[in-house]
């Protein structure tokens, strides 16, 4: 595979994750609630990826490693619940941008845990990201405070998820990332199903709603994960993680073109500052989504 094709696959993955918010809004319009949609999303995606794992001859994790990836599935449940509930109170572009501060939060947590040392360059990038957040949140927003809080909570949970996944990836057991993802997505599917049963199942009431849920499961999850891993295998995780910063841009573009959402100049400036900080932070050796990128912040 050429590098150009690998880059295209990573961009396809970013498009998949970035478009999930648009599909979610369409699903909500058909009467489905977030928990039911997420249950369908993760169960279908796990079932789609399982044959790939079987055909590849990759064994599923066992023992403590299995428990660790199941715990990641529960973390991903919390992250996805926060993000997709945030979409009910804020625009897709705002939610996507807020969620994508997770690399900055990963860095903050790594510093707090003593895994990284603070230098002048990192301090400047952190200040740039925080300033970008402040500018964005201080401008004219299409969102209620609860939506902003839920999106930021999702980013925080995802940052913990990334660091935990990074530690699991150092295991001596040779577990293929797709096999680990099947466990994570399967656990997320079961836990979201339990939440949906507790809250009350609300299935899509229209063919458009079912199409939107299917698109989230197929394009925004299964295909996005497979495409990302295929790209990483060729160009490496570091470069792929930088290319993936295109994801919130796609979310915002879809929101403007398909959902008729508006974006102010202030939001664009603040978002650009955050993305610049994220790209530059991704260019240094650090714990990031490279360990377990298959469930990248979508999202």
XYZ file of C-alpha atoms in Angstrom:
299
model
C 0.000 0.000 0.000
C 1.310 3.464 -0.887
C 1.578 6.268 1.658
C -0.947 8.276 -0.349
C -3.531 5.506 -0.069
C -2.788 5.150 3.653
C -3.355 8.868 4.175
C -6.634 8.564 2.265
C -7.703 5.738 4.584
C -6.955 7.809 7.689
C -8.921 10.710 6.194
C -11.771 8.269 5.459
C -11.627 7.237 9.117
C -11.761 10.890 10.209
C -14.745 11.438 7.913
C -16.484 8.446 9.471
C -15.938 9.561 13.050
C -16.609 13.210 12.186
C -19.932 12.472 10.480
C -21.370 10.541 13.425
C -22.856 13.713 14.923
C -24.841 14.441 11.749
C -26.183 10.886 11.619
C -27.062 11.099 15.313
C -29.112 14.272 14.788
C -31.017 12.517 11.993
C -31.610 9.497 14.223
C -32.903 11.689 17.063
C -35.373 13.296 14.675
C -36.901 9.854 14.068
C -37.626 9.371 17.765
C -34.664 7.244 18.879
C -32.993 8.163 22.166
C -29.184 8.277 22.670
C -28.915 5.047 24.679
C -30.899 2.984 22.177
C -28.918 4.444 19.292
C -25.603 3.695 21.035
C -26.689 0.166 21.899
C -27.530 -0.512 18.249
C -24.344 1.208 17.085
C -21.928 -0.793 19.197
C -23.640 -4.174 18.896
C -23.821 -3.902 15.103
C -20.224 -2.615 14.827
C -18.874 -5.434 17.023
C -20.732 -8.018 14.906
C -19.288 -6.471 11.731
C -15.697 -6.498 13.032
C -15.806 -9.969 14.590
C -15.621 -11.796 11.200
C -12.526 -9.741 10.305
C -10.857 -10.867 13.526
C -11.830 -14.465 12.827
C -10.576 -14.350 9.220
C -7.327 -12.741 10.375
C -6.765 -15.507 12.896
C -6.352 -13.000 15.736
C -7.274 -14.320 19.155
C -9.312 -12.318 21.612
C -7.662 -11.153 24.853
C -7.987 -13.308 27.947
C -7.624 -13.048 31.702
C -6.566 -9.699 33.122
C -6.120 -8.260 29.643
C -9.708 -9.168 28.793
C -10.868 -7.471 31.997
C -8.812 -4.395 31.101
C -10.369 -4.058 27.654
C -13.829 -4.615 29.108
C -13.120 -1.750 31.508
C -12.190 0.352 28.472
C -15.567 -0.593 27.012
C -17.257 0.817 30.097
C -15.165 3.993 29.803
C -16.146 4.289 26.166
C -19.776 3.899 27.205
C -19.417 6.878 29.557
C -17.645 8.913 26.863
C -20.208 8.160 24.156
C -23.123 8.790 26.514
C -21.677 12.201 27.344
C -20.990 13.142 23.725
C -24.228 11.958 22.147
C -26.348 13.426 24.932
C -24.433 16.698 24.469
C -25.643 16.739 20.849
C -29.179 17.169 22.155
C -28.221 20.494 23.764
C -25.480 21.915 21.516
C -24.509 22.099 17.859
C -22.519 19.257 16.323
C -19.633 21.588 15.452
C -19.316 22.869 19.022
C -19.528 19.356 20.497
C -16.938 18.048 18.052
C -14.501 20.844 18.841
C -14.950 20.511 22.611
C -14.489 16.748 22.460
C -11.269 17.189 20.537
C -9.503 18.843 23.456
C -8.843 15.295 24.709
C -5.189 15.253 23.497
C -4.573 18.328 25.641
C -6.198 16.605 28.603
C -4.076 13.503 27.944
C -0.990 15.689 28.209
C -2.219 17.298 31.435
C -2.890 13.882 32.992
C 0.473 12.537 31.826
C 2.168 15.529 33.483
C 0.198 14.997 36.699
C 1.168 11.315 36.766
C 4.819 12.155 36.166
C 4.925 10.401 32.791
C 6.036 13.582 31.047
C 8.039 16.641 31.982
C 6.782 20.155 31.357
C 8.999 22.181 29.019
C 8.632 25.647 27.503
C 7.240 24.380 24.200
C 4.585 22.265 25.907
C 3.660 25.152 28.203
C 3.137 27.452 25.216
C 0.985 24.861 23.406
C -1.095 24.234 26.502
C -1.640 27.982 26.890
C -2.616 28.208 23.207
C -5.186 25.425 23.611
C -6.666 26.920 26.788
C -6.849 30.364 25.176
C -8.587 28.835 22.149
C -11.109 27.148 24.423
C -11.734 30.403 26.287
C -12.276 32.319 23.031
C -14.659 29.655 21.709
C -16.708 29.435 24.902
C -16.795 33.208 25.206
C -18.268 33.720 21.759
C -21.779 33.276 20.410
C -22.512 29.606 20.965
C -25.155 27.273 19.602
C -25.494 25.311 22.794
C -26.819 25.229 26.323
C -24.444 24.996 29.312
C -25.431 21.367 29.923
C -24.393 20.477 26.360
C -21.008 22.137 26.827
C -20.518 20.374 30.174
C -21.402 16.958 28.723
C -19.023 17.411 25.768
C -16.173 18.422 28.076
C -16.963 15.484 30.368
C -16.745 13.171 27.345
C -13.333 14.624 26.493
C -12.132 14.045 30.063
C -13.318 10.430 30.126
C -11.714 9.807 26.736
C -8.385 11.188 27.972
C -8.396 8.659 30.840
C -9.424 5.964 28.349
C -6.454 6.770 26.109
C -3.910 6.605 28.927
C -5.383 3.344 30.207
C -5.341 1.858 26.709
C -1.745 2.990 26.275
C -0.741 1.022 29.371
C -2.616 -2.089 28.195
C -0.892 -1.945 24.806
C 2.460 -2.538 26.544
C 1.402 -6.033 27.543
C 3.630 -8.871 26.364
C 0.640 -10.639 24.880
C 0.365 -10.150 21.132
C -3.228 -8.921 20.854
C -4.230 -7.394 17.526
C -5.897 -3.967 17.938
C -9.004 -5.095 16.049
C -9.421 -8.039 18.445
C -9.178 -5.646 21.382
C -11.687 -3.330 19.699
C -14.215 -6.160 19.362
C -14.074 -6.636 23.140
C -14.345 -2.886 23.762
C -17.233 -2.389 21.345
C -18.992 -5.536 22.543
C -18.774 -4.358 26.151
C -20.010 -0.899 25.139
C -22.880 -2.530 23.267
C -23.960 -4.566 26.299
C -23.624 -1.677 28.750
C -25.506 0.750 26.500
C -28.197 -1.905 26.014
C -28.571 -2.116 29.798
C -28.873 1.682 30.005
C -31.422 1.701 27.178
C -33.522 -0.949 28.930
C -33.373 1.054 32.158
C -34.260 4.376 30.504
C -36.735 2.902 28.063
C -36.013 1.646 24.564
C -36.994 4.092 21.812
C -36.324 2.654 18.360
C -36.186 4.788 15.192
C -39.687 5.499 13.947
C -38.823 6.090 10.297
C -36.730 4.414 7.566
C -34.490 7.511 7.614
C -33.853 6.961 11.303
C -32.851 3.331 10.787
C -30.608 4.397 7.897
C -28.917 6.968 10.147
C -28.304 4.417 12.919
C -26.950 1.925 10.372
C -24.639 4.609 8.958
C -23.248 5.308 12.442
C -22.601 1.597 13.046
C -21.173 0.841 9.596
C -19.454 4.018 8.361
C -18.797 5.944 11.569
C -17.631 2.931 13.573
C -16.739 -0.325 11.780
C -15.339 1.190 8.550
C -13.733 4.091 10.422
C -11.907 1.694 12.766
C -10.752 -0.663 10.001
C -9.600 2.234 7.790
C -7.664 3.832 10.639
C -5.796 0.625 11.475
C -5.008 -0.008 7.803
C -3.586 3.505 7.484
C -1.594 3.249 10.722
C 0.023 0.026 9.515
C 1.547 1.940 6.588
C 2.346 5.444 7.848
C 2.579 4.912 11.606
C 0.468 6.061 14.522
C 2.165 9.440 15.018
C 1.439 10.693 11.504
C -2.033 9.156 11.543
C -2.899 10.915 14.808
C -1.964 14.275 13.267
C -4.071 13.612 10.164
C -6.969 12.645 12.429
C -7.172 16.201 13.748
C -9.190 16.816 10.583
C -12.114 15.063 12.313
C -13.649 18.078 14.138
C -13.268 20.125 10.957
C -15.386 17.518 9.160
C -17.943 17.565 11.973
C -18.243 21.343 11.768
C -18.446 21.291 7.959
C -21.210 18.669 7.991
C -23.068 20.645 10.658
C -22.982 23.825 8.577
C -23.829 22.228 5.220
C -26.320 19.544 6.248
C -27.802 20.739 9.547
C -27.742 24.451 8.670
C -25.800 25.254 11.838
C -23.970 28.570 12.004
C -20.373 29.115 13.075
C -19.163 32.524 14.203
C -15.757 33.962 13.402
C -14.912 33.745 17.096
C -15.640 30.033 17.154
C -13.513 29.483 14.050
C -10.591 31.371 15.599
C -10.827 29.516 18.906
C -11.217 26.153 17.192
C -8.221 26.838 14.958
C -6.105 27.656 18.023
C -7.110 24.405 19.741
C -6.453 22.332 16.610
C -3.062 23.980 16.097
C -2.099 23.076 19.651
C -3.331 19.510 19.167
C -1.356 19.047 15.931
C 1.841 20.359 17.490
C 1.365 18.274 20.631
C 0.883 15.181 18.454
C 4.302 15.740 16.879
C 6.127 14.868 20.088
C 6.631 11.400 21.588
C 3.773 11.056 24.066
C 0.980 8.730 25.102
C -1.848 9.246 22.662
C -4.597 7.402 20.834
C -1.977 5.387 18.934
C -2.255 2.545 21.416
C -5.963 1.999 20.887
C -7.072 4.330 18.102
C -10.008 2.312 16.938
C -12.528 4.069 19.108
C -11.265 7.522 18.558
C -13.192 10.379 19.897
C -16.331 10.243 18.090
C -17.562 9.960 18.557
